[in-house]
CSV table of C-alpha atoms and ligand atoms in Angstrom, one decimal:
chain,number,residue,atom,x,y,z
S,1,MET,CA,0.0,0.0,0.0
S,2,GLU,CA,1.3,3.5,-0.7
S,3,ALA,CA,2.1,5.9,2.1
S,4,ALA,CA,0.1,9.1,2.3
S,5,ALA,CA,2.0,11.9,0.4
S,6,GLY,CA,4.3,14.0,2.5
S,7,ALA,CA,3.6,12.8,6.0
S,8,THR,CA,5.2,9.5,6.9
S,9,PRO,CA,6.1,9.3,10.6
S,10,SER,CA,9.8,8.8,9.9
S,11,GLN,CA,10.2,12.1,7.9
S,12,PRO,CA,12.0,14.9,9.9
S,13,PRO,CA,9.6,17.8,10.4
S,14,ALA,CA,10.2,20.8,8.1
S,15,PRO,CA,12.5,23.4,9.7
S,16,HIS,CA,11.3,26.8,10.7
S,17,PRO,CA,11.1,29.0,7.6
S,18,ALA,CA,13.9,31.3,8.9
S,19,VAL,CA,16.2,28.2,9.2
S,20,ALA,CA,15.2,26.5,6.0
S,21,PRO,CA,18.0,28.1,3.9
S,22,LEU,CA,20.6,26.7,6.4
S,23,ALA,CA,19.0,23.2,6.7
S,24,PHE,CA,22.0,21.7,4.9
S,25,LEU,CA,24.0,22.4,8.1
S,26,LEU,CA,21.7,20.5,10.5
S,27,GLY,CA,23.2,17.3,11.8
S,28,LYS,CA,26.6,16.1,13.1
S,29,TRP,CA,29.9,16.8,11.3
S,30,ARG,CA,33.3,15.3,12.1
S,31,GLY,CA,36.7,16.0,10.8
S,32,GLU,CA,40.2,17.2,11.4
S,33,GLY,CA,42.0,20.5,11.5
S,34,GLN,CA,45.3,22.2,12.1
S,35,GLY,CA,46.1,25.2,14.3
S,36,SER,CA,48.9,27.7,14.4
S,37,PHE,CA,49.8,31.3,15.3
S,38,PRO,CA,53.1,33.1,15.4
S,39,THR,CA,53.2,32.7,19.2
S,40,ILE,CA,52.3,29.0,19.6
S,41,THR,CA,53.5,25.6,18.5
S,42,PRO,CA,51.5,24.3,15.5
S,43,PHE,CA,49.1,21.4,16.4
S,44,ARG,CA,46.6,19.0,14.8
S,45,TYR,CA,43.1,18.3,16.2
S,46,GLY,CA,39.9,16.3,15.7
S,47,GLU,CA,36.6,18.1,15.8
S,48,GLU,CA,32.9,17.4,16.0
S,49,LEU,CA,30.2,19.9,15.3
S,50,LEU,CA,26.5,19.5,16.0
S,51,PHE,CA,23.8,21.8,14.6
S,52,SER,CA,20.4,21.1,16.0
S,53,HIS,CA,17.0,22.8,15.6
S,54,HIS,CA,13.4,22.6,16.7
S,55,PRO,CA,10.9,23.8,14.0
S,56,SER,CA,9.1,26.1,16.4
S,57,LYS,CA,12.2,28.4,16.8
S,58,PRO,CA,14.0,30.5,14.2
S,59,VAL,CA,17.4,29.5,15.6
S,60,ILE,CA,20.0,26.7,15.3
S,61,SER,CA,21.8,25.4,18.4
S,62,TYR,CA,25.5,24.8,18.0
S,63,THR,CA,28.0,22.8,20.0
S,64,GLN,CA,31.6,22.1,19.1
S,65,ARG,CA,34.3,19.9,20.8
S,66,THR,CA,37.9,19.3,19.7
S,67,TRP,CA,40.5,16.8,20.8
S,68,LYS,CA,44.3,16.4,20.3
S,69,ALA,CA,44.9,14.3,17.2
S,70,VAL,CA,47.8,12.5,18.8
S,71,SER,CA,46.2,11.5,22.2
S,72,GLY,CA,42.5,12.2,22.0
S,73,GLU,CA,42.8,14.5,25.0
S,74,PRO,CA,40.0,17.2,25.0
S,75,MET,CA,41.0,20.7,23.7
S,76,HIS,CA,38.8,23.7,23.0
S,77,ALA,CA,35.0,23.4,23.2
S,78,GLU,CA,32.3,26.0,22.6
S,79,SER,CA,28.5,26.2,22.2
S,80,GLY,CA,26.0,28.8,21.2
S,81,TYR,CA,23.3,29.8,18.7
S,82,TRP,CA,23.2,30.7,15.0
S,83,ARG,CA,20.4,33.2,14.4
S,84,PRO,CA,19.5,33.9,10.7
S,85,ARG,CA,18.4,37.5,10.2
S,86,PRO,CA,15.9,38.8,7.6
S,87,ASP,CA,18.7,40.5,5.6
S,88,GLY,CA,20.4,37.1,5.0
S,89,SER,CA,23.2,37.5,7.5
S,90,ILE,CA,23.6,35.3,10.5
S,91,GLU,CA,24.1,36.4,14.1
S,92,VAL,CA,26.3,33.9,15.9
S,93,VAL,CA,26.5,33.9,19.7
S,94,ILE,CA,29.2,31.6,21.1
S,95,ALA,CA,30.6,30.9,24.6
S,96,GLN,CA,34.1,29.4,24.5
S,97,SER,CA,35.6,26.9,27.1
S,98,THR,CA,38.7,29.1,27.3
S,99,GLY,CA,36.7,32.0,28.7
S,100,LEU,CA,38.9,34.7,30.1
S,101,SER,CA,42.0,34.3,27.9
S,102,GLU,CA,39.9,35.0,24.8
S,103,VAL,CA,38.6,38.3,26.1
S,104,GLN,CA,42.0,39.6,25.1
S,105,VAL,CA,41.5,38.7,21.5
S,106,LYS,CA,41.0,42.0,19.6
S,107,GLN,CA,39.4,40.6,16.5
S,108,ILE,CA,38.2,37.2,15.2
S,109,THR,CA,36.9,36.2,11.7
S,110,ARG,CA,35.4,32.9,10.9
S,111,ASP,CA,34.8,31.9,7.3
S,112,PHE,CA,32.7,28.7,6.7
S,113,GLN,CA,31.9,27.0,3.5
S,114,VAL,CA,30.1,23.8,2.5
S,115,VAL,CA,31.2,22.5,-0.9
S,116,ASP,CA,30.3,19.0,-2.3
S,117,GLY,CA,29.1,17.9,1.2
S,118,GLU,CA,32.3,19.0,3.0
S,119,LEU,CA,32.3,21.7,5.6
S,120,SER,CA,35.5,23.7,5.8
S,121,TYR,CA,36.4,26.8,7.8
S,122,VAL,CA,39.2,29.2,8.5
S,123,VAL,CA,39.4,31.1,11.8
S,124,GLN,CA,41.7,34.2,11.9
S,125,MET,CA,42.4,36.4,14.9
S,126,ALA,CA,44.3,39.4,15.9
S,127,THR,CA,45.7,39.9,19.5
S,128,ASN,CA,47.2,42.9,21.2
S,129,ALA,CA,50.6,41.6,20.0
S,130,THR,CA,49.8,40.1,16.5
S,131,SER,CA,47.9,41.3,13.5
S,132,LEU,CA,45.0,39.4,11.9
S,133,GLN,CA,46.2,36.0,10.7
S,134,PRO,CA,45.1,32.3,10.6
S,135,HIS,CA,44.7,30.3,13.8
S,136,LEU,CA,42.7,27.3,12.6
S,137,LYS,CA,41.8,25.5,9.4
S,138,ALA,CA,39.6,22.3,9.3
S,139,LEU,CA,37.7,20.0,7.0
S,140,LEU,CA,34.6,18.1,8.3
S,141,LYS,CA,32.1,15.6,6.8
S,142,LYS,CA,28.5,14.9,7.9
S,143,ILE,CA,28.2,11.6,9.8
X,1,LIG,C1,37.5,31.2,17.5
X,1,LIG,C2,38.0,30.4,18.3
X,1,LIG,C3,39.4,30.5,19.0
X,1,LIG,C4,40.0,31.7,19.5
X,1,LIG,C5,39.4,33.1,19.5
X,1,LIG,C6,41.2,31.3,20.0
X,1,LIG,C7,42.1,32.2,20.6
X,1,LIG,C8,43.4,31.9,21.1
X,1,LIG,C9,44.3,32.8,21.6
X,1,LIG,C10,44.1,34.3,21.9
X,1,LIG,C11,45.4,32.1,21.9
X,1,LIG,C12,46.8,32.7,22.5
X,1,LIG,C13,47.6,33.2,21.4
X,1,LIG,C14,48.9,33.9,21.9
X,1,LIG,O1,49.3,33.5,23.0
X,1,LIG,O2,49.4,34.8,21.3
X,1,LIG,C15,45.2,30.7,21.5
X,1,LIG,C16,46.1,29.7,21.7
X,1,LIG,C17,45.9,28.4,21.4
X,1,LIG,N1,44.7,27.9,20.9
X,1,LIG,FE1,43.1,28.9,20.3
X,1,LIG,N2,41.4,30.0,19.9
X,1,LIG,C18,40.3,29.5,19.3
X,1,LIG,C19,40.0,28.2,19.0
X,1,LIG,C20,40.9,27.1,19.2
X,1,LIG,C21,40.6,25.7,19.0
X,1,LIG,C22,39.3,25.2,18.3
X,1,LIG,C23,41.7,25.0,19.4
X,1,LIG,C24,42.0,23.6,19.4
X,1,LIG,C25,41.4,22.7,18.5
X,1,LIG,C26,42.7,26.0,19.9
X,1,LIG,C27,43.9,25.7,20.4
X,1,LIG,C28,44.8,26.6,20.8
X,1,LIG,C29,46.1,26.2,21.3
X,1,LIG,C30,46.7,24.7,21.5
X,1,LIG,C31,46.8,27.3,21.7
X,1,LIG,C32,48.2,27.5,22.3
X,1,LIG,C33,48.0,27.4,23.8
X,1,LIG,C34,49.2,27.4,24.6
X,1,LIG,O3,50.3,27.4,24.0
X,1,LIG,O4,49.1,27.4,25.8
X,1,LIG,N3,42.1,27.2,19.8
X,1,LIG,N4,44.0,30.6,21.0
């Protein structure tokens, strides 16, 4: 027998209209990255991102955790909310596990892209001692 069009119980509910353009992000991503900065020793890390959403709210919940590639020991973690705005931009509010030390960062840029099902990003930062330059690069796949 044919299922009724559009409403089988196993289908995920449609996202909130404000979130629909970003629905490709929803789910869990896992991958690897590398970090550097003029003042630190370069390092490699594993990373997991989770973007989740309830259709009643125009917002995506975001959590991230990272670990040392060599030992699996936890590194930086953060969580927050991605809030699409009517003009097409996204307001991102994030609390980071490193707290106070990051208050001293003067400027941070995060560039994300999803191409052929792979999410990649570059994080750049400037500190009181160093001009804007890369700190992190990573490539993740949806799992
Ligand atoms: C946007 C997010 C992040 C910001 C704003 C940030 C900021 C910073 C800052 C300000 C420093 C100190 C740089 C200096 O001393 O000149 C630093 C160092 C460091 N960061 Fe990040 N970070 C971020 C994400 C991460 C992530 C995701 C990881 C790991 C996967 C990480 C790993 C490290 C490590 C290992 C150091 C060196 C620490 C040390 O030598 O004691 N950071 N970060």
